[in-house]
Amino acid sequence: MTSRRAEIRDIMSRQVVSVREDDTVESVITLFERNRISGALVVNAQGEYTGVVSKTDLSGRKVLDWVNQDLHLDSMMVREVMGRHKPVTVNENDPVTDAVKIMREQHIHRVFVTDAAGKIIGVVSSMDILKVIDVEDDPLEELWEQHEERQTRKKETEKRLNADDGFEDRIAQLILKKQKEIISSGD
């Protein structure tokens, strides 16, 4: 493994797909399949980012309810299912680990990449990250070893704290001995 940390720009895709709020769900499903993507930015008529739409959104309760009412997906608009939030972003010079932390904490599968001016120039998906994990030098192995070491230390500490080193038995024996001495001295 190289000594330089992996940065977002090393693994990002420069193909940033966006859809419009008034695109149909059906057209977005086709776009996702054609481009082999699982999410896209959503823009309004003025080209401003208004949210993100993902495969999760396209298979969610609203879409299922729509289909169950015998309505066609070519009449359902993206604005009805999209996540209305600012796109989650990282800078192209950030370490890949920053993207991993954000995805894990926010339960998302992609972050958009910005340049120094804040312009979105790419995207990193959870699949992009999985592709670069070196199986021979598995970073999870080190984390697992650290976890096991902590568990071993914890068990050893618990053993020491709960250890029956006979102290209590010796105290009980001394008390009994003392009681016998007192009883025999009283006779």
Coordinates of N, CA and C in Angstrom, one line a residue:
M1 N 0.8 -1.2 0.0 CA 0.0 0.0 0.0 C 0.9 1.2 0.0
T2 N 0.5 2.3 -0.7 CA 1.3 3.5 -0.8 C 1.2 4.3 0.5
S3 N 2.2 5.1 0.8 CA 2.2 5.9 2.0 C 1.2 7.1 1.9
R4 N 0.9 7.5 0.7 CA -0.1 8.6 0.5 C -1.5 8.1 0.7
R5 N -2.2 8.9 1.5 CA -3.6 8.5 1.8 C -4.5 8.7 0.5
A6 N -5.4 7.8 0.4 CA -6.3 7.9 -0.8 C -7.2 9.1 -0.6
E7 N -7.3 9.9 -1.7 CA -8.2 11.1 -1.6 C -9.4 10.9 -2.5
I8 N -10.4 11.6 -2.3 CA -11.6 11.5 -3.0 C -11.4 11.6 -4.5
R9 N -10.5 12.5 -5.0 CA -10.3 12.7 -6.4 C -9.7 11.4 -7.1
D10 N -9.1 10.5 -6.2 CA -8.5 9.3 -6.8 C -9.6 8.3 -7.1
I11 N -10.8 8.4 -6.5 CA -11.8 7.3 -6.8 C -13.1 7.8 -7.3
M12 N -13.3 9.2 -7.4 CA -14.6 9.7 -7.8 C -14.8 9.5 -9.3
S13 N -16.1 9.5 -9.6 CA -16.6 9.5 -10.9 C -16.8 10.9 -11.3
R14 N -16.4 11.3 -12.5 CA -16.6 12.7 -13.0 C -18.0 12.8 -13.7
Q15 N -18.6 11.7 -13.9 CA -19.9 11.7 -14.5 C -21.0 12.0 -13.5
V16 N -21.4 13.2 -13.4 CA -22.4 13.6 -12.5 C -23.7 13.8 -13.2
V17 N -24.7 12.9 -12.9 CA -26.0 12.9 -13.6 C -26.9 13.7 -12.8
S18 N -27.7 14.6 -13.4 CA -28.8 15.3 -12.8 C -30.1 15.1 -13.5
V19 N -31.1 15.2 -12.8 CA -32.5 15.1 -13.4 C -33.3 16.3 -13.0
R20 N -34.3 16.6 -13.7 CA -35.2 17.7 -13.3 C -36.3 17.3 -12.4
E21 N -36.8 18.2 -11.6 CA -37.9 17.9 -10.7 C -39.2 17.4 -11.5
D22 N -39.3 17.9 -12.7 CA -40.5 17.5 -13.5 C -40.3 16.3 -14.4
D23 N -39.1 15.6 -14.3 CA -38.9 14.4 -15.0 C -39.8 13.3 -14.4
T24 N -40.2 12.4 -15.2 CA -41.0 11.3 -14.7 C -40.2 10.2 -14.0
V25 N -40.8 9.6 -13.0 CA -40.1 8.5 -12.3 C -39.7 7.4 -13.3
E26 N -40.6 7.1 -14.3 CA -40.2 6.1 -15.3 C -39.0 6.5 -16.1
S27 N -38.8 7.7 -16.5 CA -37.7 8.1 -17.2 C -36.4 8.1 -16.4
V28 N -36.5 8.4 -15.1 CA -35.4 8.3 -14.2 C -34.9 6.9 -14.0
I29 N -35.9 6.0 -13.8 CA -35.5 4.6 -13.7 C -34.8 4.1 -14.9
T30 N -35.2 4.5 -16.1 CA -34.5 4.1 -17.3 C -33.1 4.8 -17.4
L31 N -33.0 6.0 -17.0 CA -31.7 6.7 -16.9 C -30.8 6.0 -16.0
F32 N -31.2 5.6 -14.8 CA -30.4 4.9 -13.8 C -29.9 3.6 -14.4
E33 N -30.8 2.8 -15.0 CA -30.4 1.5 -15.6 C -29.4 1.7 -16.7
R34 N -29.6 2.7 -17.6 CA -28.7 3.0 -18.8 C -27.3 3.4 -18.3
N35 N -27.3 4.2 -17.3 CA -26.0 4.7 -16.8 C -25.4 3.9 -15.6
R36 N -26.1 2.9 -15.2 CA -25.6 2.0 -14.1 C -25.3 2.9 -12.9
I37 N -26.3 3.7 -12.5 CA -26.1 4.5 -11.3 C -27.3 4.2 -10.3
S38 N -27.1 4.7 -9.1 CA -28.2 4.5 -8.1 C -28.7 5.8 -7.5
G39 N -28.2 6.9 -8.1 CA -28.7 8.2 -7.5 C -28.3 9.3 -8.4
A40 N -29.0 10.4 -8.3 CA -28.7 11.6 -9.1 C -29.1 12.9 -8.4
L41 N -28.5 14.0 -8.8 CA -28.9 15.3 -8.3 C -30.2 15.7 -8.9
V42 N -31.0 16.5 -8.2 CA -32.3 17.0 -8.8 C -32.1 18.5 -8.9
V43 N -32.5 19.0 -10.1 CA -32.5 20.5 -10.3 C -33.8 21.0 -10.7
N44 N -34.1 22.3 -10.4 CA -35.4 22.9 -10.8 C -35.2 23.5 -12.2
A45 N -36.2 24.2 -12.6 CA -36.2 24.8 -14.0 C -35.1 25.8 -14.1
Q46 N -34.6 26.4 -13.0 CA -33.5 27.4 -13.1 C -32.1 26.7 -13.0
G47 N -32.1 25.4 -12.9 CA -30.8 24.6 -12.8 C -30.2 24.6 -11.4
E48 N -31.0 25.0 -10.4 CA -30.5 25.0 -9.0 C -30.8 23.6 -8.4
Y49 N -29.8 23.2 -7.6 CA -30.0 21.9 -6.9 C -31.1 22.0 -5.9
T50 N -32.0 21.0 -6.0 CA -33.1 21.0 -5.0 C -33.2 19.7 -4.2
G51 N -32.3 18.8 -4.5 CA -32.3 17.6 -3.8 C -31.6 16.5 -4.5
V52 N -31.9 15.2 -4.0 CA -31.3 14.0 -4.6 C -32.4 13.0 -4.7
V53 N -32.3 12.2 -5.8 CA -33.2 11.1 -6.0 C -32.3 9.8 -6.1
S54 N -32.8 8.7 -5.4 CA -32.0 7.5 -5.4 C -32.9 6.3 -5.7
K55 N -32.3 5.2 -6.0 CA -33.1 4.0 -6.2 C -34.0 3.7 -5.0
T56 N -33.5 4.0 -3.8 CA -34.3 3.8 -2.6 C -35.6 4.6 -2.8
D57 N -35.5 5.9 -3.2 CA -36.7 6.7 -3.4 C -37.6 6.1 -4.4
L58 N -37.0 5.6 -5.5 CA -37.8 5.1 -6.6 C -38.5 3.7 -6.3
S59 N -38.1 3.1 -5.2 CA -38.7 1.9 -4.8 C -39.4 2.0 -3.5
G60 N -39.6 3.3 -3.0 CA -40.2 3.5 -1.7 C -41.8 3.5 -1.7
R61 N -42.3 3.7 -0.6 CA -43.8 3.6 -0.3 C -44.6 4.5 -1.3
K62 N -44.2 5.7 -1.6 CA -44.9 6.6 -2.5 C -45.1 6.0 -3.8
V63 N -44.0 5.4 -4.4 CA -44.1 4.8 -5.7 C -44.9 3.6 -5.7
L64 N -44.8 2.7 -4.6 CA -45.6 1.5 -4.5 C -47.1 1.9 -4.4
D65 N -47.4 2.9 -3.6 CA -48.8 3.3 -3.5 C -49.3 3.8 -4.9
W66 N -48.5 4.5 -5.6 CA -48.9 5.0 -6.9 C -49.2 3.9 -7.9
V67 N -48.3 2.9 -7.9 CA -48.5 1.7 -8.8 C -49.8 0.9 -8.3
N68 N -49.9 0.8 -7.0 CA -51.1 0.0 -6.5 C -52.4 0.7 -6.8
Q69 N -52.4 2.0 -7.1 CA -53.6 2.7 -7.5 C -53.8 2.6 -9.1
D70 N -53.0 1.7 -9.7 CA -53.1 1.5 -11.1 C -52.7 2.8 -11.9
L71 N -51.9 3.6 -11.3 CA -51.4 4.8 -12.0 C -50.0 4.4 -12.6
H72 N -49.7 5.1 -13.7 CA -48.5 4.7 -14.4 C -47.3 5.7 -14.0
L73 N -46.1 5.1 -14.0 CA -45.0 5.8 -13.5 C -44.6 7.0 -14.5
D74 N -45.1 6.9 -15.7 CA -44.9 8.0 -16.6 C -45.7 9.3 -16.3
S75 N -46.6 9.2 -15.2 CA -47.3 10.4 -14.8 C -46.9 10.8 -13.4
M76 N -45.9 10.1 -12.8 CA -45.4 10.5 -11.5 C -44.1 11.3 -11.6
M77 N -44.0 12.5 -11.0 CA -42.9 13.3 -11.2 C -41.8 13.1 -10.1
V78 N -40.6 13.3 -10.4 CA -39.5 13.1 -9.5 C -39.7 13.9 -8.2
R79 N -40.3 15.1 -8.3 CA -40.5 16.0 -7.2 C -41.3 15.3 -6.1
E80 N -42.1 14.3 -6.5 CA -43.0 13.6 -5.6 C -42.3 12.6 -4.7
V81 N -41.1 12.2 -5.1 CA -40.4 11.1 -4.4 C -39.0 11.4 -4.0
M82 N -38.4 12.5 -4.5 CA -37.0 12.9 -4.2 C -36.8 13.3 -2.8
G83 N -35.6 13.2 -2.3 CA -35.2 13.7 -1.0 C -34.9 15.2 -1.2
R84 N -35.7 16.0 -0.4 CA -35.5 17.5 -0.6 C -34.5 18.0 0.5
H85 N -33.3 17.8 0.1 CA -32.2 18.2 1.0 C -31.0 18.6 0.2
K86 N -30.2 19.4 0.7 CA -29.0 19.9 0.0 C -28.1 18.6 -0.2
P87 N -27.5 18.5 -1.4 CA -26.7 17.4 -1.7 C -25.5 17.3 -0.6
V88 N -25.2 16.1 -0.1 CA -24.1 15.9 0.8 C -22.9 15.9 0.0
T89 N -21.9 16.7 0.4 CA -20.7 16.9 -0.4 C -19.4 16.7 0.4
V90 N -18.4 16.4 -0.3 CA -17.0 16.3 0.2 C -16.1 17.0 -0.8
N91 N -15.0 17.5 -0.3 CA -14.0 18.2 -1.3 C -13.2 17.1 -1.9
E92 N -12.8 17.4 -3.2 CA -12.0 16.4 -3.9 C -10.7 16.1 -3.3
N93 N -10.2 17.0 -2.4 CA -8.9 16.7 -1.7 C -9.0 16.1 -0.3
D94 N -10.3 15.8 0.1 CA -10.5 15.1 1.3 C -10.1 13.7 1.2
P95 N -9.7 13.1 2.4 CA -9.4 11.6 2.4 C -10.7 10.8 2.1
V96 N -10.5 9.7 1.5 CA -11.7 8.8 1.3 C -12.4 8.4 2.6
T97 N -11.6 8.3 3.7 CA -12.2 8.0 5.0 C -13.3 9.0 5.4
D98 N -13.1 10.2 5.0 CA -14.2 11.2 5.3 C -15.5 10.9 4.6
A99 N -15.4 10.4 3.4 CA -16.6 10.0 2.7 C -17.3 8.8 3.3
V100 N -16.4 7.9 3.8 CA -16.9 6.7 4.5 C -17.7 7.0 5.7
K101 N -17.1 7.9 6.5 CA -17.7 8.4 7.8 C -19.0 9.0 7.5
I102 N -19.1 9.9 6.5 CA -20.3 10.6 6.2 C -21.4 9.6 5.8
M103 N -21.0 8.7 4.9 CA -22.0 7.8 4.4 C -22.6 6.9 5.5
R104 N -21.6 6.5 6.4 CA -22.1 5.6 7.5 C -23.0 6.4 8.5
E105 N -22.6 7.6 8.8 CA -23.3 8.4 9.8 C -24.7 8.8 9.3
Q106 N -24.8 9.1 8.0 CA -26.0 9.6 7.4 C -26.8 8.5 6.7
H107 N -26.3 7.3 6.7 CA -27.0 6.2 6.0 C -27.3 6.5 4.6
I108 N -26.3 6.9 3.8 CA -26.4 7.2 2.4 C -25.4 6.4 1.6
H109 N -25.6 6.3 0.3 CA -24.8 5.5 -0.5 C -23.9 6.3 -1.5
R110 N -24.0 7.7 -1.4 CA -23.2 8.5 -2.3 C -23.0 9.9 -1.7
V111 N -21.9 10.5 -2.0 CA -21.6 11.9 -1.7 C -21.1 12.5 -3.0
F112 N -21.5 13.8 -3.1 CA -21.1 14.5 -4.3 C -19.8 15.3 -4.0
V113 N -19.0 15.4 -5.0 CA -17.6 16.0 -4.8 C -17.6 17.4 -5.3
T114 N -17.0 18.3 -4.5 CA -16.8 19.7 -4.9 C -15.4 20.0 -5.1
D115 N -15.2 21.1 -5.9 CA -13.8 21.6 -6.1 C -13.6 22.7 -5.1
A116 N -12.5 23.4 -5.1 CA -12.2 24.5 -4.2 C -13.2 25.6 -4.2
A117 N -13.9 25.8 -5.3 CA -14.9 26.9 -5.4 C -16.3 26.4 -5.0
G118 N -16.4 25.1 -4.6 CA -17.7 24.6 -4.2 C -18.6 24.1 -5.3
K119 N -18.1 24.0 -6.5 CA -18.8 23.5 -7.6 C -18.8 22.0 -7.6
I120 N -19.9 21.4 -7.8 CA -20.0 19.9 -7.9 C -19.3 19.4 -9.1
I121 N -18.3 18.6 -9.0 CA -17.5 18.1 -10.1 C -17.5 16.6 -10.2
G122 N -18.1 15.9 -9.2 CA -18.0 14.4 -9.3 C -18.9 13.8 -8.2
V123 N -18.9 12.5 -8.1 CA -19.6 11.7 -7.2 C -18.8 10.5 -6.7
V124 N -19.0 10.2 -5.5 CA -18.4 8.9 -5.0 C -19.5 8.1 -4.3
S125 N -19.6 6.9 -4.8 CA -20.6 6.0 -4.3 C -20.0 4.9 -3.3
S126 N -20.8 4.3 -2.6 CA -20.3 3.2 -1.7 C -19.6 2.1 -2.6
M127 N -20.0 1.9 -3.8 CA -19.4 0.9 -4.6 C -18.0 1.4 -5.1
D128 N -17.9 2.7 -5.3 CA -16.5 3.2 -5.7 C -15.5 2.9 -4.5
I129 N -16.0 3.1 -3.3 CA -15.1 2.8 -2.2 C -14.8 1.3 -2.1
L130 N -15.8 0.5 -2.2 CA -15.5 -1.0 -2.2 C -14.5 -1.4 -3.2
K131 N -14.5 -0.8 -4.4 CA -13.6 -1.2 -5.5 C -12.2 -0.9 -5.1
V132 N -11.9 0.0 -4.2 CA -10.5 0.4 -3.9 C -10.0 -0.2 -2.7
I133 N -10.8 -1.0 -2.0 CA -10.3 -1.6 -0.8 C -9.4 -2.8 -1.2
D134 N -8.1 -2.7 -0.7 CA -7.1 -3.7 -1.1 C -7.3 -4.9 -0.2
V135 N -7.7 -6.0 -0.7 CA -8.0 -7.2 0.1 C -6.8 -7.7 0.7
E136 N -5.6 -7.6 0.1 CA -4.4 -8.1 0.7 C -4.0 -7.3 1.9
D137 N -4.3 -6.0 1.9 CA -4.0 -5.1 3.0 C -5.3 -4.5 3.6
D138 N -6.1 -5.4 4.1 CA -7.5 -5.1 4.5 C -7.5 -4.2 5.7
P139 N -8.0 -2.9 5.6 CA -8.0 -2.0 6.7 C -8.9 -2.5 7.8
L140 N -9.9 -3.4 7.4 CA -10.8 -3.9 8.4 C -10.1 -4.9 9.3
E141 N -9.1 -5.6 8.8 CA -8.4 -6.6 9.6 C -7.7 -5.9 10.8
E142 N -7.1 -4.8 10.5 CA -6.5 -4.0 11.6 C -7.5 -3.6 12.7
L143 N -8.6 -3.1 12.2 CA -9.7 -2.7 13.1 C -10.2 -3.9 13.9
W144 N -10.3 -5.1 13.3 CA -10.8 -6.3 14.0 C -9.8 -6.7 15.0
E145 N -8.5 -6.6 14.7 CA -7.4 -7.0 15.6 C -7.5 -6.0 16.8
Q146 N -7.6 -4.8 16.6 CA -7.7 -3.8 17.7 C -9.0 -4.1 18.6
H147 N -10.1 -4.5 18.0 CA -11.3 -4.8 18.7 C -11.0 -6.1 19.6
E148 N -10.4 -7.1 19.0 CA -10.1 -8.3 19.7 C -9.1 -8.0 20.9
E149 N -8.1 -7.2 20.7 CA -7.2 -6.8 21.8 C -8.0 -6.1 22.9
R150 N -8.9 -5.2 22.6 CA -9.7 -4.5 23.6 C -10.5 -5.5 24.4
Q151 N -11.1 -6.5 23.6 CA -12.0 -7.5 24.3 C -11.1 -8.3 25.2
T152 N -9.9 -8.7 24.8 CA -9.1 -9.5 25.6 C -8.7 -8.8 26.9
R153 N -8.3 -7.5 26.7 CA -7.9 -6.7 27.9 C -9.1 -6.5 28.8
K154 N -10.3 -6.3 28.3 CA -11.5 -6.2 29.1 C -11.8 -7.5 29.9
K155 N -11.6 -8.6 29.3 CA -11.8 -9.9 30.0 C -10.8 -10.1 31.1
E156 N -9.6 -9.7 30.8 CA -8.5 -9.9 31.8 C -8.8 -9.0 33.0
T157 N -9.2 -7.8 32.7 CA -9.6 -6.9 33.8 C -10.7 -7.4 34.6
E158 N -11.7 -7.9 34.0 CA -12.9 -8.5 34.7 C -12.4 -9.7 35.5
K159 N -11.5 -10.5 35.0 CA -11.0 -11.7 35.8 C -10.3 -11.2 37.0
R160 N -9.5 -10.2 36.9 CA -8.8 -9.6 38.1 C -9.7 -9.1 39.1
L161 N -10.8 -8.4 38.6 CA -11.7 -7.8 39.5 C -12.6 -8.9 40.2
N162 N -12.9 -9.9 39.5 CA -13.8 -10.9 40.0 C -13.0 -12.1 40.5
A163 N -11.7 -12.0 40.5 CA -10.8 -13.2 40.9 C -11.1 -13.6 42.3
D164 N -11.3 -14.9 42.5 CA -11.4 -15.4 43.9 C -10.0 -15.9 44.3
D165 N -9.2 -15.1 44.8 CA -7.9 -15.5 45.2 C -7.8 -16.1 46.6
G166 N -8.9 -16.4 47.1 CA -9.0 -17.0 48.5 C -9.0 -16.1 49.6
F167 N -8.9 -14.8 49.3 CA -8.9 -13.8 50.4 C -10.0 -13.9 51.3
E168 N -11.2 -14.0 50.7 CA -12.4 -14.1 51.5 C -12.4 -15.4 52.4
D169 N -11.9 -16.4 51.8 CA -11.9 -17.7 52.6 C -10.9 -17.5 53.8
R170 N -9.8 -16.9 53.5 CA -8.8 -16.7 54.6 C -9.4 -15.8 55.7
I171 N -10.1 -14.8 55.3 CA -10.8 -13.9 56.3 C -11.7 -14.8 57.2
A172 N -12.6 -15.6 56.5 CA -13.5 -16.4 57.2 C -12.8 -17.4 58.1
Q173 N -11.7 -17.9 57.7 CA -10.9 -18.9 58.6 C -10.4 -18.1 59.8
L174 N -9.9 -16.9 59.6 CA -9.3 -16.1 60.7 C -10.4 -15.8 61.7
I175 N -11.6 -15.4 61.2 CA -12.7 -15.1 62.1 C -13.1 -16.4 62.9
L176 N -13.2 -17.5 62.2 CA -13.6 -18.7 62.9 C -12.5 -19.1 64.0
K177 N -11.3 -18.9 63.6 CA -10.2 -19.2 64.5 C -10.3 -18.3 65.7
K178 N -10.5 -17.0 65.5 CA -10.6 -16.0 66.6 C -11.8 -16.4 67.5
Q179 N -12.9 -16.8 66.8 CA -14.1 -17.1 67.6 C -13.8 -18.3 68.5
K180 N -13.1 -19.3 68.0 CA -12.8 -20.5 68.7 C -11.9 -20.1 69.9
E181 N -10.9 -19.2 69.6 CA -10.0 -18.8 70.7 C -10.8 -18.1 71.8
I182 N -11.7 -17.3 71.4 CA -12.6 -16.5 72.4 C -13.4 -17.5 73.2
I183 N -14.0 -18.5 72.5 CA -14.8 -19.5 73.2 C -14.0 -20.3 74.1
S184 N -12.8 -20.8 73.7 CA -12.0 -21.6 74.5 C -11.3 -20.8 75.7
S185 N -11.1 -19.5 75.5 CA -10.6 -18.7 76.6 C -11.6 -18.5 77.7
G186 N -12.9 -18.5 77.3 CA -14.0 -18.3 78.2 C -14.3 -19.5 79.0
D187 N -13.8 -20.7 78.6 CA -14.1 -21.9 79.4 C -13.2 -22.0 80.6

